[in-house]
Amino acid sequence: MTRQIARLSEAVSTVRDENNTGGDRAMNAAPAPSYSTWDELVQNWQHLDLPDKAWRAEIIEETIVMTPPPGPAHNMIADVVHRELVGAVPRELGIFQTLGIAVPLRRSIFIPDLVVVPRADIPGRSDPQPVPAERALLIVEITSKSNADVDRKQKLWSYAQAEIPLYVLIDEFAADGPAVFVHSEPHEGRYRKRELFPFGKPVELPAPFDLTIPTDEF
């Protein structure tokens, strides 16, 4: 995704980045105000005034991150993965693209590109609380040039510390060429296993999914 990171009271400048899947991106950055409790941080996230309903708001280690809608390339990758997951997960599991995931230890609330969570763990319509990250069974993030390090580092660390069983990073901008990285076996804040699948090679997801995802359309 492309990212706009800004203090809510500040104006942001926008530049064109033709290599980003989301198009325009704002470059100004500032941390959110300091909060004494996790509940205050969550309340701030719940009441952020977004430029448009299509935008997403995340808090990454107390930094407010507002994201405009992604572009066609990003959406095509998300569609391929989503279609494969629909045929593999049981009905009691949901596949979401706009679900808030809370990692209090990292002072963060993420909205993954795709996340699989038991439907029973989703809050009701009257409760806008983010879902505890440890409820997630699988998270997928799709990088853009401007946010790749966030997905590779901050989110990798956070998801491992929350012991999310599978973290799939689809990284078009990886140093050795576009690839999918499947992180599994979280233990003491780290993933003990990482598998690399270059674009064009099918991605094999382990149990409980036991799923093959084609990447020839990535």
CSV table of C-alpha atoms in Angstrom, one decimal:
chain,number,residue,atom,x,y,z
A,1,MET,CA,0.0,0.0,0.0
A,2,THR,CA,1.0,3.6,-0.3
A,3,ARG,CA,1.1,5.5,2.9
A,4,GLN,CA,0.3,8.9,4.3
A,5,ILE,CA,1.7,9.4,7.8
A,6,ALA,CA,0.8,12.7,9.5
A,7,ARG,CA,-0.2,14.5,12.6
A,8,LEU,CA,-4.0,15.1,12.2
A,9,SER,CA,-3.7,18.8,12.7
A,10,GLU,CA,-1.0,19.2,10.0
A,11,ALA,CA,-1.3,19.6,6.3
A,12,VAL,CA,0.6,17.1,4.1
A,13,SER,CA,2.4,17.5,0.9
A,14,THR,CA,1.8,14.9,-1.9
A,15,VAL,CA,4.2,13.6,-4.6
A,16,ARG,CA,3.6,11.3,-7.4
A,17,ASP,CA,5.2,7.9,-7.2
A,18,GLU,CA,4.6,5.9,-10.4
A,19,ASN,CA,6.1,2.7,-8.9
A,20,ASN,CA,3.6,2.5,-6.0
A,21,THR,CA,0.5,0.4,-6.3
A,22,GLY,CA,-1.6,3.2,-4.8
A,23,GLY,CA,-0.4,6.2,-6.9
A,24,ASP,CA,-0.1,9.4,-5.0
A,25,ARG,CA,1.5,9.3,-1.5
A,26,ALA,CA,2.0,12.0,1.1
A,27,MET,CA,5.5,12.3,2.6
A,28,ASN,CA,5.0,14.2,5.9
A,29,ALA,CA,5.4,12.1,9.0
A,30,ALA,CA,4.9,12.7,12.7
A,31,PRO,CA,4.0,10.6,15.8
A,32,ALA,CA,0.6,10.6,17.3
A,33,PRO,CA,0.2,12.3,20.7
A,34,SER,CA,1.5,10.3,23.6
A,35,TYR,CA,-1.1,8.2,25.4
A,36,SER,CA,-0.8,6.9,28.9
A,37,THR,CA,-3.0,3.8,28.3
A,38,TRP,CA,-3.8,1.4,25.6
A,39,ASP,CA,-7.5,2.2,25.8
A,40,GLU,CA,-6.8,5.9,25.0
A,41,LEU,CA,-4.8,4.9,21.9
A,42,VAL,CA,-7.6,2.6,20.7
A,43,GLN,CA,-10.2,5.4,21.3
A,44,ASN,CA,-8.0,7.8,19.2
A,45,TRP,CA,-7.9,5.2,16.4
A,46,GLN,CA,-11.7,4.7,16.5
A,47,HIS,CA,-12.3,8.5,16.1
A,48,LEU,CA,-9.8,9.4,13.4
A,49,ASP,CA,-11.2,11.7,10.8
A,50,LEU,CA,-10.3,10.0,7.5
A,51,PRO,CA,-10.2,12.0,4.2
A,52,ASP,CA,-12.6,9.4,2.7
A,53,LYS,CA,-14.3,6.2,3.8
A,54,ALA,CA,-12.1,4.2,1.4
A,55,TRP,CA,-9.0,5.2,3.3
A,56,ARG,CA,-7.5,3.1,6.1
A,57,ALA,CA,-6.1,4.2,9.4
A,58,GLU,CA,-3.5,2.3,11.2
A,59,ILE,CA,-1.4,3.1,14.3
A,60,ILE,CA,2.1,1.7,14.0
A,61,GLU,CA,4.1,2.1,17.3
A,62,GLU,CA,2.1,5.2,18.1
A,63,THR,CA,2.5,6.7,14.6
A,64,ILE,CA,-0.8,7.5,12.8
A,65,VAL,CA,-0.7,6.0,9.3
A,66,MET,CA,-3.5,6.9,6.9
A,67,THR,CA,-3.6,4.9,3.6
A,68,PRO,CA,-5.4,5.8,0.4
A,69,PRO,CA,-7.1,3.1,-1.6
A,70,PRO,CA,-4.6,0.8,-3.4
A,71,GLY,CA,-4.1,0.7,-7.1
A,72,PRO,CA,-5.0,-2.0,-9.7
A,73,ALA,CA,-1.8,-4.1,-9.3
A,74,HIS,CA,-2.3,-4.4,-5.5
A,75,ASN,CA,-5.9,-5.3,-5.9
A,76,MET,CA,-5.2,-8.0,-8.5
A,77,ILE,CA,-2.8,-9.7,-6.1
A,78,ALA,CA,-5.3,-9.5,-3.3
A,79,ASP,CA,-8.0,-10.9,-5.5
A,80,VAL,CA,-5.9,-13.9,-6.5
A,81,VAL,CA,-5.0,-14.7,-2.8
A,82,HIS,CA,-8.6,-14.1,-1.6
A,83,ARG,CA,-10.1,-16.4,-4.3
A,84,GLU,CA,-7.7,-19.3,-3.3
A,85,LEU,CA,-8.5,-18.8,0.4
A,86,VAL,CA,-12.2,-18.9,-0.1
A,87,GLY,CA,-12.0,-22.4,-1.5
A,88,ALA,CA,-9.7,-23.6,1.3
A,89,VAL,CA,-11.0,-22.3,4.6
A,90,PRO,CA,-14.1,-23.6,6.5
A,91,ARG,CA,-17.2,-21.5,6.8
A,92,GLU,CA,-16.5,-20.7,10.5
A,93,LEU,CA,-13.5,-18.7,9.4
A,94,GLY,CA,-13.8,-15.2,7.8
A,95,ILE,CA,-11.4,-13.6,5.3
A,96,PHE,CA,-11.2,-9.9,5.7
A,97,GLN,CA,-9.5,-6.9,4.0
A,98,THR,CA,-10.6,-4.0,6.4
A,99,LEU,CA,-10.3,-5.6,9.8
A,100,GLY,CA,-8.4,-3.8,12.6
A,101,ILE,CA,-5.9,-6.1,14.4
A,102,ALA,CA,-4.6,-5.0,17.8
A,103,VAL,CA,-1.0,-5.6,19.1
A,104,PRO,CA,-0.9,-3.8,22.4
A,105,LEU,CA,2.7,-4.9,23.2
A,106,ARG,CA,3.8,-3.0,20.1
A,107,ARG,CA,1.4,-0.1,20.7
A,108,SER,CA,0.0,-0.8,17.2
A,109,ILE,CA,-3.3,-1.4,15.4
A,110,PHE,CA,-2.9,-2.8,11.9
A,111,ILE,CA,-5.3,-3.3,9.0
A,112,PRO,CA,-3.8,-6.2,7.0
A,113,ASP,CA,-4.4,-6.6,3.3
A,114,LEU,CA,-5.9,-10.0,4.1
A,115,VAL,CA,-6.5,-11.7,7.5
A,116,VAL,CA,-8.2,-15.0,8.4
A,117,VAL,CA,-10.0,-14.9,11.8
A,118,PRO,CA,-12.7,-17.1,13.3
A,119,ARG,CA,-16.1,-15.4,12.7
A,120,ALA,CA,-16.9,-15.9,16.3
A,121,ASP,CA,-14.1,-13.5,17.3
A,122,ILE,CA,-15.4,-10.6,15.2
A,123,PRO,CA,-17.0,-7.8,17.3
A,124,GLY,CA,-20.6,-6.9,16.8
A,125,ARG,CA,-21.7,-3.9,14.7
A,126,SER,CA,-22.0,-1.7,17.8
A,127,ASP,CA,-18.5,-2.5,19.0
A,128,PRO,CA,-15.7,-1.0,16.8
A,129,GLN,CA,-12.9,-2.6,18.8
A,130,PRO,CA,-10.0,-4.0,16.9
A,131,VAL,CA,-9.6,-7.8,17.1
A,132,PRO,CA,-6.7,-9.1,19.3
A,133,ALA,CA,-3.9,-10.2,16.9
A,134,GLU,CA,-3.6,-13.6,18.6
A,135,ARG,CA,-7.0,-14.5,17.2
A,136,ALA,CA,-5.7,-14.3,13.6
A,137,LEU,CA,-4.7,-17.6,11.9
A,138,LEU,CA,-3.2,-16.0,8.8
A,139,ILE,CA,-2.1,-12.5,7.8
A,140,VAL,CA,-1.2,-11.4,4.3
A,141,GLU,CA,0.6,-8.1,3.5
A,142,ILE,CA,1.3,-6.8,0.0
A,143,THR,CA,4.2,-4.3,-0.2
A,144,SER,CA,4.5,-1.1,-2.1
A,145,LYS,CA,7.8,0.7,-2.6
A,146,SER,CA,7.0,3.3,0.0
A,147,ASN,CA,6.0,1.0,2.9
A,148,ALA,CA,8.0,-2.2,2.2
A,149,ASP,CA,10.2,-1.8,5.3
A,150,VAL,CA,7.1,-1.5,7.5
A,151,ASP,CA,5.8,-4.8,6.3
A,152,ARG,CA,9.3,-6.4,6.5
A,153,LYS,CA,10.2,-5.2,9.9
A,154,GLN,CA,7.6,-3.6,12.2
A,155,LYS,CA,4.7,-5.8,11.1
A,156,LEU,CA,6.9,-8.9,11.0
A,157,TRP,CA,8.0,-8.3,14.6
A,158,SER,CA,4.5,-7.5,15.8
A,159,TYR,CA,2.9,-10.5,14.2
A,160,ALA,CA,5.6,-12.9,15.5
A,161,GLN,CA,5.2,-11.4,19.0
A,162,ALA,CA,1.4,-11.9,18.8
A,163,GLU,CA,2.2,-15.6,17.7
A,164,ILE,CA,0.1,-15.4,14.6
A,165,PRO,CA,0.7,-18.8,13.0
A,166,LEU,CA,1.3,-17.7,9.4
A,167,TYR,CA,2.5,-14.3,8.0
A,168,VAL,CA,2.6,-14.2,4.2
A,169,LEU,CA,4.6,-11.2,2.9
A,170,ILE,CA,4.1,-10.6,-0.9
A,171,ASP,CA,7.1,-8.4,-1.7
A,172,GLU,CA,7.5,-7.1,-5.2
A,173,PHE,CA,10.5,-5.0,-4.1
A,174,ALA,CA,12.5,-7.7,-2.4
A,175,ALA,CA,16.3,-7.2,-2.8
A,176,ASP,CA,16.8,-10.4,-4.9
A,177,GLY,CA,13.6,-10.0,-6.9
A,178,PRO,CA,9.9,-10.2,-6.4
A,179,ALA,CA,9.0,-13.0,-4.1
A,180,VAL,CA,6.5,-14.3,-1.5
A,181,PHE,CA,7.8,-15.0,2.0
A,182,VAL,CA,5.9,-17.4,4.2
A,183,HIS,CA,6.8,-17.0,7.9
A,184,SER,CA,5.6,-19.7,10.3
A,185,GLU,CA,6.4,-21.3,13.7
A,186,PRO,CA,6.4,-18.2,15.9
A,187,HIS,CA,8.3,-18.6,19.1
A,188,GLU,CA,9.4,-16.0,21.7
A,189,GLY,CA,8.8,-13.0,19.4
A,190,ARG,CA,10.4,-14.5,16.2
A,191,TYR,CA,9.3,-16.7,13.3
A,192,ARG,CA,11.5,-19.8,13.3
A,193,LYS,CA,10.8,-20.7,9.7
A,194,ARG,CA,10.8,-18.6,6.5
A,195,GLU,CA,10.2,-20.0,3.0
A,196,LEU,CA,10.8,-17.9,-0.1
A,197,PHE,CA,8.8,-18.4,-3.3
A,198,PRO,CA,9.8,-16.2,-6.3
A,199,PHE,CA,7.0,-14.7,-8.4
A,200,GLY,CA,5.9,-17.2,-11.0
A,201,LYS,CA,6.4,-20.2,-8.6
A,202,PRO,CA,3.3,-21.5,-6.7
A,203,VAL,CA,3.2,-20.7,-2.9
A,204,GLU,CA,2.7,-23.6,-0.6
A,205,LEU,CA,0.9,-22.8,2.7
A,206,PRO,CA,1.3,-25.3,5.5
A,207,ALA,CA,-1.4,-26.7,7.7
A,208,PRO,CA,-4.1,-25.9,8.7
A,209,PHE,CA,-4.6,-24.4,5.2
A,210,ASP,CA,-2.6,-26.9,3.1
A,211,LEU,CA,-3.1,-24.6,0.1
A,212,THR,CA,-1.3,-23.8,-3.1
A,213,ILE,CA,-1.5,-20.2,-4.4
A,214,PRO,CA,-0.4,-19.5,-8.0
A,215,THR,CA,1.7,-16.4,-8.5
A,216,ASP,CA,1.9,-16.2,-12.2
A,217,GLU,CA,-0.7,-13.3,-12.2
A,218,PHE,CA,1.3,-11.3,-9.6
